[in-house]
PDB file of C-alpha atoms in Angstrom:
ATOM      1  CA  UNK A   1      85.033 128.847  93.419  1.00  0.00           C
ATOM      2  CA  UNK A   2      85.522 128.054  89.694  1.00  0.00           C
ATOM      3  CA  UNK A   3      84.777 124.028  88.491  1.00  0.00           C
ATOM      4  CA  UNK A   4      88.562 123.788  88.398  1.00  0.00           C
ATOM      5  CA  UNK A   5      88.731 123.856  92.014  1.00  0.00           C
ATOM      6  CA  UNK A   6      86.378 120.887  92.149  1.00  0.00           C
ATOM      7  CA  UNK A   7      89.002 119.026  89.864  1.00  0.00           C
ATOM      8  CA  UNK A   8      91.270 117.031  91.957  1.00  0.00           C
ATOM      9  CA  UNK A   9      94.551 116.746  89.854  1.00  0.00           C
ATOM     10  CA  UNK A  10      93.883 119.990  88.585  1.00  0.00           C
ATOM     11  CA  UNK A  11      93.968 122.042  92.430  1.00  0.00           C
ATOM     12  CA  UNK A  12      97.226 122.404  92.940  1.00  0.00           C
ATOM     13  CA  UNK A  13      99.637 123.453  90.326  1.00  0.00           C
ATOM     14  CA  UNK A  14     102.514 123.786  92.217  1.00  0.00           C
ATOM     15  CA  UNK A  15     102.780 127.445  92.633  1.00  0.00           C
ATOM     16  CA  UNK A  16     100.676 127.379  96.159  1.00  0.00           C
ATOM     17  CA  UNK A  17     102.421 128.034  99.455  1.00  0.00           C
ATOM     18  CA  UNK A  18     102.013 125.298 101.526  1.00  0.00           C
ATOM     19  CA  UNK A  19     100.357 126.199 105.142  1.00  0.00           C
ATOM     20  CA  UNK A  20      98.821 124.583 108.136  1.00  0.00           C
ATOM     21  CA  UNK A  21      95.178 125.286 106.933  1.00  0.00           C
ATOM     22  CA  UNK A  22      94.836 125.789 103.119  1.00  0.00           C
ATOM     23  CA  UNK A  23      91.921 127.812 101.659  1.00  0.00           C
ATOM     24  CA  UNK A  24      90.369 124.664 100.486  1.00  0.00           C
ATOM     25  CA  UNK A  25      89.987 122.789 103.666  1.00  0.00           C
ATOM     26  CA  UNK A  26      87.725 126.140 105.663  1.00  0.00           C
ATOM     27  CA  UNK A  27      85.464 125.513 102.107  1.00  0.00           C
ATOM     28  CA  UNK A  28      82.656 122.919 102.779  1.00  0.00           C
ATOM     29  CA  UNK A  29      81.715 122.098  99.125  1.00  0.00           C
ATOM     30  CA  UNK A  30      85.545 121.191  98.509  1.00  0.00           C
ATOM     31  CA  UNK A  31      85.726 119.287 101.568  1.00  0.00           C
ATOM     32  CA  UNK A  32      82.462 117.496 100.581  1.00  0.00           C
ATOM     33  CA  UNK A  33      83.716 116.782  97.188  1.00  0.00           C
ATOM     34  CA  UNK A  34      87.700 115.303  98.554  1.00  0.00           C
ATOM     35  CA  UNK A  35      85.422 113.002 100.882  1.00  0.00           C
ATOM     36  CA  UNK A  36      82.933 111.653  98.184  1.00  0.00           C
ATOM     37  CA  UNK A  37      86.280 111.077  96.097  1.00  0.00           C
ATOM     38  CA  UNK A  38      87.886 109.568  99.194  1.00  0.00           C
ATOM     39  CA  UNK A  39      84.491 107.151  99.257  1.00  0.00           C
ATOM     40  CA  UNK A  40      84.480 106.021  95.907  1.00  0.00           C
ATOM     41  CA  UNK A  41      88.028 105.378  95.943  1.00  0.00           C
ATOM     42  CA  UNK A  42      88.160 103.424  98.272  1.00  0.00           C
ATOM     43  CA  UNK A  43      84.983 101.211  97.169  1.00  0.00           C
ATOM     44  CA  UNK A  44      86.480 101.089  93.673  1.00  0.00           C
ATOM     45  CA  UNK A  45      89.764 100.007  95.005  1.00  0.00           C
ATOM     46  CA  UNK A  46      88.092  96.291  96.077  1.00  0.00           C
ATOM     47  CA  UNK A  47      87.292  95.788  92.453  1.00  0.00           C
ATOM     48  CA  UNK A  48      90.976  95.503  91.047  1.00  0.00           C
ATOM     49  CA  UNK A  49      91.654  96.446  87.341  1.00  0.00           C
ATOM     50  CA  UNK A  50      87.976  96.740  86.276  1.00  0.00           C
ATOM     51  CA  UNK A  51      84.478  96.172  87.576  1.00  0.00           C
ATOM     52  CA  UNK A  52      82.774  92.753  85.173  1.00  0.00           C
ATOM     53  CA  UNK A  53      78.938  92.058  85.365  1.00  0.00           C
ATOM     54  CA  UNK A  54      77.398  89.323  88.340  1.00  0.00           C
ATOM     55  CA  UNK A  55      76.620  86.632  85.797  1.00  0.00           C
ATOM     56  CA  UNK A  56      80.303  86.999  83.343  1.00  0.00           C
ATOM     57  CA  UNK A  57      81.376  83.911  84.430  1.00  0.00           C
ATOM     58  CA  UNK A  58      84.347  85.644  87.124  1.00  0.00           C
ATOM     59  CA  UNK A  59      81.722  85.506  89.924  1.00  0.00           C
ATOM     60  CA  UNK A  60      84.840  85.227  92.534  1.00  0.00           C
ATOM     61  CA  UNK A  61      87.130  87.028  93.672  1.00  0.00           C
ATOM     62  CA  UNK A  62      90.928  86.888  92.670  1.00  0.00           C
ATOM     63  CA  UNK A  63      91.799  85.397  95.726  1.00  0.00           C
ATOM     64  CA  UNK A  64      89.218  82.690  95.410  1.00  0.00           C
ATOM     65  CA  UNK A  65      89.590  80.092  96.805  1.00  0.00           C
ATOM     66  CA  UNK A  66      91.538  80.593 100.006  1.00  0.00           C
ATOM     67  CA  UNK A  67      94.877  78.704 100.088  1.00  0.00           C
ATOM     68  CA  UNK A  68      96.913  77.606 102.996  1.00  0.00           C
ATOM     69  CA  UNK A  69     100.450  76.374 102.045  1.00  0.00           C
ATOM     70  CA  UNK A  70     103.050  74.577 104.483  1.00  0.00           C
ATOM     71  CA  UNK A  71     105.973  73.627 103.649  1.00  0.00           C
ATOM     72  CA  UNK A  72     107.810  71.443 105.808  1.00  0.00           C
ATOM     73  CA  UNK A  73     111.654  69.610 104.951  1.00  0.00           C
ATOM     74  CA  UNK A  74     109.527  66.404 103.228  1.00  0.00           C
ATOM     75  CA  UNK A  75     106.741  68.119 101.554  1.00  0.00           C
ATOM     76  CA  UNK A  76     104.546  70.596 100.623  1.00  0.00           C
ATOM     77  CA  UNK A  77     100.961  70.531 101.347  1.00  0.00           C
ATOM     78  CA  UNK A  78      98.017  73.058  99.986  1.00  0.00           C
ATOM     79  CA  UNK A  79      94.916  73.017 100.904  1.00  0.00           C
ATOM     80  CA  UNK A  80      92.501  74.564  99.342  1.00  0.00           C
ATOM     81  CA  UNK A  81      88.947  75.615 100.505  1.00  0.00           C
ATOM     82  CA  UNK A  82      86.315  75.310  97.535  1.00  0.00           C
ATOM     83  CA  UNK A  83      82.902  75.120  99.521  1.00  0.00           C
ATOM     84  CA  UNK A  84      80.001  74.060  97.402  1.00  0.00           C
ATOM     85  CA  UNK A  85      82.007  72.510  95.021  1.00  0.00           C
ATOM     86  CA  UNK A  86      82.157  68.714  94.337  1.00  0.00           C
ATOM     87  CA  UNK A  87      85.202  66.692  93.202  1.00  0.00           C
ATOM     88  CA  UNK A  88      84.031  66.839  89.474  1.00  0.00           C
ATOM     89  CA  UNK A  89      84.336  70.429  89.438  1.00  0.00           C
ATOM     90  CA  UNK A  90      88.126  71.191  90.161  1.00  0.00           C
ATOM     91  CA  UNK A  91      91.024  69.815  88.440  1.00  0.00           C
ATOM     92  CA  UNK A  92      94.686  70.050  89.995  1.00  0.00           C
ATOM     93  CA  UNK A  93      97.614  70.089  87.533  1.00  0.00           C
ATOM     94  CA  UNK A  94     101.168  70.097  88.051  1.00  0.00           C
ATOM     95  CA  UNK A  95     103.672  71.579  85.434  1.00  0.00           C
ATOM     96  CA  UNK A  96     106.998  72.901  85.657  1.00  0.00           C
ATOM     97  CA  UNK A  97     107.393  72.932  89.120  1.00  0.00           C
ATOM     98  CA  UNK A  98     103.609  75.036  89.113  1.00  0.00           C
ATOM     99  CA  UNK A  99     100.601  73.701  90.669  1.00  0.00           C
ATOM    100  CA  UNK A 100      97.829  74.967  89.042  1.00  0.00           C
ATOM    101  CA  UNK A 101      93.871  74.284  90.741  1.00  0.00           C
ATOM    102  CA  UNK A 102      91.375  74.842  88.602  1.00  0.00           C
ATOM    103  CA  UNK A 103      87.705  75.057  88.541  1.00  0.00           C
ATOM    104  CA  UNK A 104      84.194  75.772  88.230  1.00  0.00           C
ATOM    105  CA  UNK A 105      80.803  75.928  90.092  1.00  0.00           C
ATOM    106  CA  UNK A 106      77.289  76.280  88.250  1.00  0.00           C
ATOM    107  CA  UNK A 107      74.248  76.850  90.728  1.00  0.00           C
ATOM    108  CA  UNK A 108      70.290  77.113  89.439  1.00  0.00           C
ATOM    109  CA  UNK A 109      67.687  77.657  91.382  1.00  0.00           C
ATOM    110  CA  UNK A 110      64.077  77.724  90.614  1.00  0.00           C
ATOM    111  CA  UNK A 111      61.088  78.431  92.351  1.00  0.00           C
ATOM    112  CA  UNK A 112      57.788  77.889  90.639  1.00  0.00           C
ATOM    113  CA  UNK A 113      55.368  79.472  93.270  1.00  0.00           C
ATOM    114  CA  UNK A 114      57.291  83.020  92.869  1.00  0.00           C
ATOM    115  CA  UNK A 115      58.276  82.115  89.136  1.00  0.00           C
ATOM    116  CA  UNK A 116      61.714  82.735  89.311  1.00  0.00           C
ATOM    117  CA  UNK A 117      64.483  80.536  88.266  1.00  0.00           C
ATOM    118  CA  UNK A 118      68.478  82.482  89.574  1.00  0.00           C
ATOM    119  CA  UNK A 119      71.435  81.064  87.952  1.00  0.00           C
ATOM    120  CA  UNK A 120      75.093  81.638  89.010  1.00  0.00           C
ATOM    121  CA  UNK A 121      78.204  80.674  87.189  1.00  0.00           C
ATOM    122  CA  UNK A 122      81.975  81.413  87.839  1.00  0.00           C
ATOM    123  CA  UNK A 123      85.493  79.756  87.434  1.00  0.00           C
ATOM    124  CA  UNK A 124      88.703  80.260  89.335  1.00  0.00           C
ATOM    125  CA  UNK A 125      91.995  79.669  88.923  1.00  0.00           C
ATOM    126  CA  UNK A 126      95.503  79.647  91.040  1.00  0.00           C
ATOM    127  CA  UNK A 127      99.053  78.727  90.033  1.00  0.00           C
ATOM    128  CA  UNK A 128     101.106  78.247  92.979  1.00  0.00           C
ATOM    129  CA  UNK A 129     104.670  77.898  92.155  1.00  0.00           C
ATOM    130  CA  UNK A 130     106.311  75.870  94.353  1.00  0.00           C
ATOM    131  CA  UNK A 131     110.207  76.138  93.926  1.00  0.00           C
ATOM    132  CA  UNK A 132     111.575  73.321  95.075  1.00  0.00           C
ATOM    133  CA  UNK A 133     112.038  69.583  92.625  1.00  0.00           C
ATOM    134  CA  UNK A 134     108.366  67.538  93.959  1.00  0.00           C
ATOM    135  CA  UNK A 135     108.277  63.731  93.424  1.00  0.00           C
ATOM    136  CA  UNK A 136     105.685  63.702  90.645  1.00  0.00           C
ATOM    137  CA  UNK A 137     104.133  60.264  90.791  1.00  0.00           C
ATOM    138  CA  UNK A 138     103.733  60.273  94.267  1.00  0.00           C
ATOM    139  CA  UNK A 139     101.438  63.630  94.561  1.00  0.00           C
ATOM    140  CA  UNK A 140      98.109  63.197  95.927  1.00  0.00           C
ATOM    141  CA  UNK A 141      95.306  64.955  96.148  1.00  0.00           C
ATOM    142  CA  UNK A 142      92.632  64.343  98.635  1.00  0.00           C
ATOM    143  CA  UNK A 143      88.704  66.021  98.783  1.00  0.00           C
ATOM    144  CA  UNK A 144      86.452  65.746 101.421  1.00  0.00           C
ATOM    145  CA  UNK A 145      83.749  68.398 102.774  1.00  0.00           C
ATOM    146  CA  UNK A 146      84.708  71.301 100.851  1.00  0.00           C
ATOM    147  CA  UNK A 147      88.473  71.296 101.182  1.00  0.00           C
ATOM    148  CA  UNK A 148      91.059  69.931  98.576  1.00  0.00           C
ATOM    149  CA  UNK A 149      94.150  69.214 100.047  1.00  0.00           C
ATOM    150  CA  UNK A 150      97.841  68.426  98.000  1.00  0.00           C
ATOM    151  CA  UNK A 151     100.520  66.802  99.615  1.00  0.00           C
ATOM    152  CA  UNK A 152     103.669  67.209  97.309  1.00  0.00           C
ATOM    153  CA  UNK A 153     106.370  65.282  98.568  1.00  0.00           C
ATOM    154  CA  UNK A 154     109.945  66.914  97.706  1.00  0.00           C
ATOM    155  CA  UNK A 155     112.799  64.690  96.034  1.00  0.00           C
ATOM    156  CA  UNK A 156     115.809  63.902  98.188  1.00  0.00           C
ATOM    157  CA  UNK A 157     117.896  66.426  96.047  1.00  0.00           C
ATOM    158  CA  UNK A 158     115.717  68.967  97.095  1.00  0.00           C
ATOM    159  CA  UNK A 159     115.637  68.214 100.560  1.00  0.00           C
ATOM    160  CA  UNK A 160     119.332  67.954 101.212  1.00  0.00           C
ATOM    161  CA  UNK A 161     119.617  71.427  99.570  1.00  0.00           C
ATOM    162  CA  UNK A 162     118.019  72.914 102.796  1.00  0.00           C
ATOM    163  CA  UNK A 163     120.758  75.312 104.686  1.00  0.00           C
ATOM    164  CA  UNK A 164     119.716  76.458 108.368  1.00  0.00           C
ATOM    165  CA  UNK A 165     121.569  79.606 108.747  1.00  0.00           C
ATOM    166  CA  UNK A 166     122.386  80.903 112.105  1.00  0.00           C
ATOM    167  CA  UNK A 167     121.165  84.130 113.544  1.00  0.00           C
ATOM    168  CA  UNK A 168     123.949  86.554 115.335  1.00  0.00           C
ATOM    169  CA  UNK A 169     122.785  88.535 118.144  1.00  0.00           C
TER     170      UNK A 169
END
């Protein structure tokens, strides 16, 4: 076995017969080293385009916080669940037919019997777009126990352009 052979984009240069059962699979080191690859692939995968310290300031996840959209034929509604955050901390705009929730959440704790003081810090950020003409002065937002929830009413233009199509068997 030569280091090549523990290379994984290097294995197989297209000159190799295909079988059932290659040579590399009855090896146990190769097999070893295509599931520790496998592993850390699949960890790393989680992480998206690159891996950023605990305390950066991008503490959550890109999905943070978890949205739930309806839409129905008056108006959309998103709510938004932002647990341990208070109404200060998040700010809901609306631009070009984008709704954009933004905020932030600072924590500190400190204990002075084990002398240690933690701090965490991060922001998030979603644009929904919504795609349909809202009624902009009669949005509201609403906060209560963690959840932030948007009712976006749609203009009458928007709701008379909804066509039901009919399904053919």
């Amino acid at each position: 076995m030569s280091v090549r052979d523990l290379i994984p984009w290097g294995r197989n240069n297209g000159n190799q017969v295909p079988s059932v059962l290659r040579d590399d699979d009855r090896d146990p080191f190769l097999s070893l080293h295509r599931e520790v690859n496998r592993l850390f692939d699949d960890v790393f995968r989680g992480f998206g385009s690159g891996l950023r310290a605990f305390g950066s300031g991008t503490g959550f996840s890109a999905g943070w916080p978890s949205v739930e959209i309806s839409d129905t034929n008056n108006e959309i509604r998103v709510t938004a669940e932002v647990p341990g955050l208070e109404e200060k901390d998040i700010e809901v705009l609306l631009n070009d037919g984008v709704l954009t929730l933004k905020g932030e959440k600072r924590s500190e704790t400190e204990d002075k019997d084990r002398q240690f003081t933690e701090r965490y810090y991060g922001r998030f950020e979603r644009r929904i777009p919504l795609g349909v003409e809202v009624k902009d002065d009669q949005v509201d937002a609403r906060f209560k126990n963690g959840v932030l929830t948007v009712t976006l009413p749609k203009t009458d233009k928007a709701q008379s352009q909804v066509k039901r199509i009919a399904i053919r068997h």
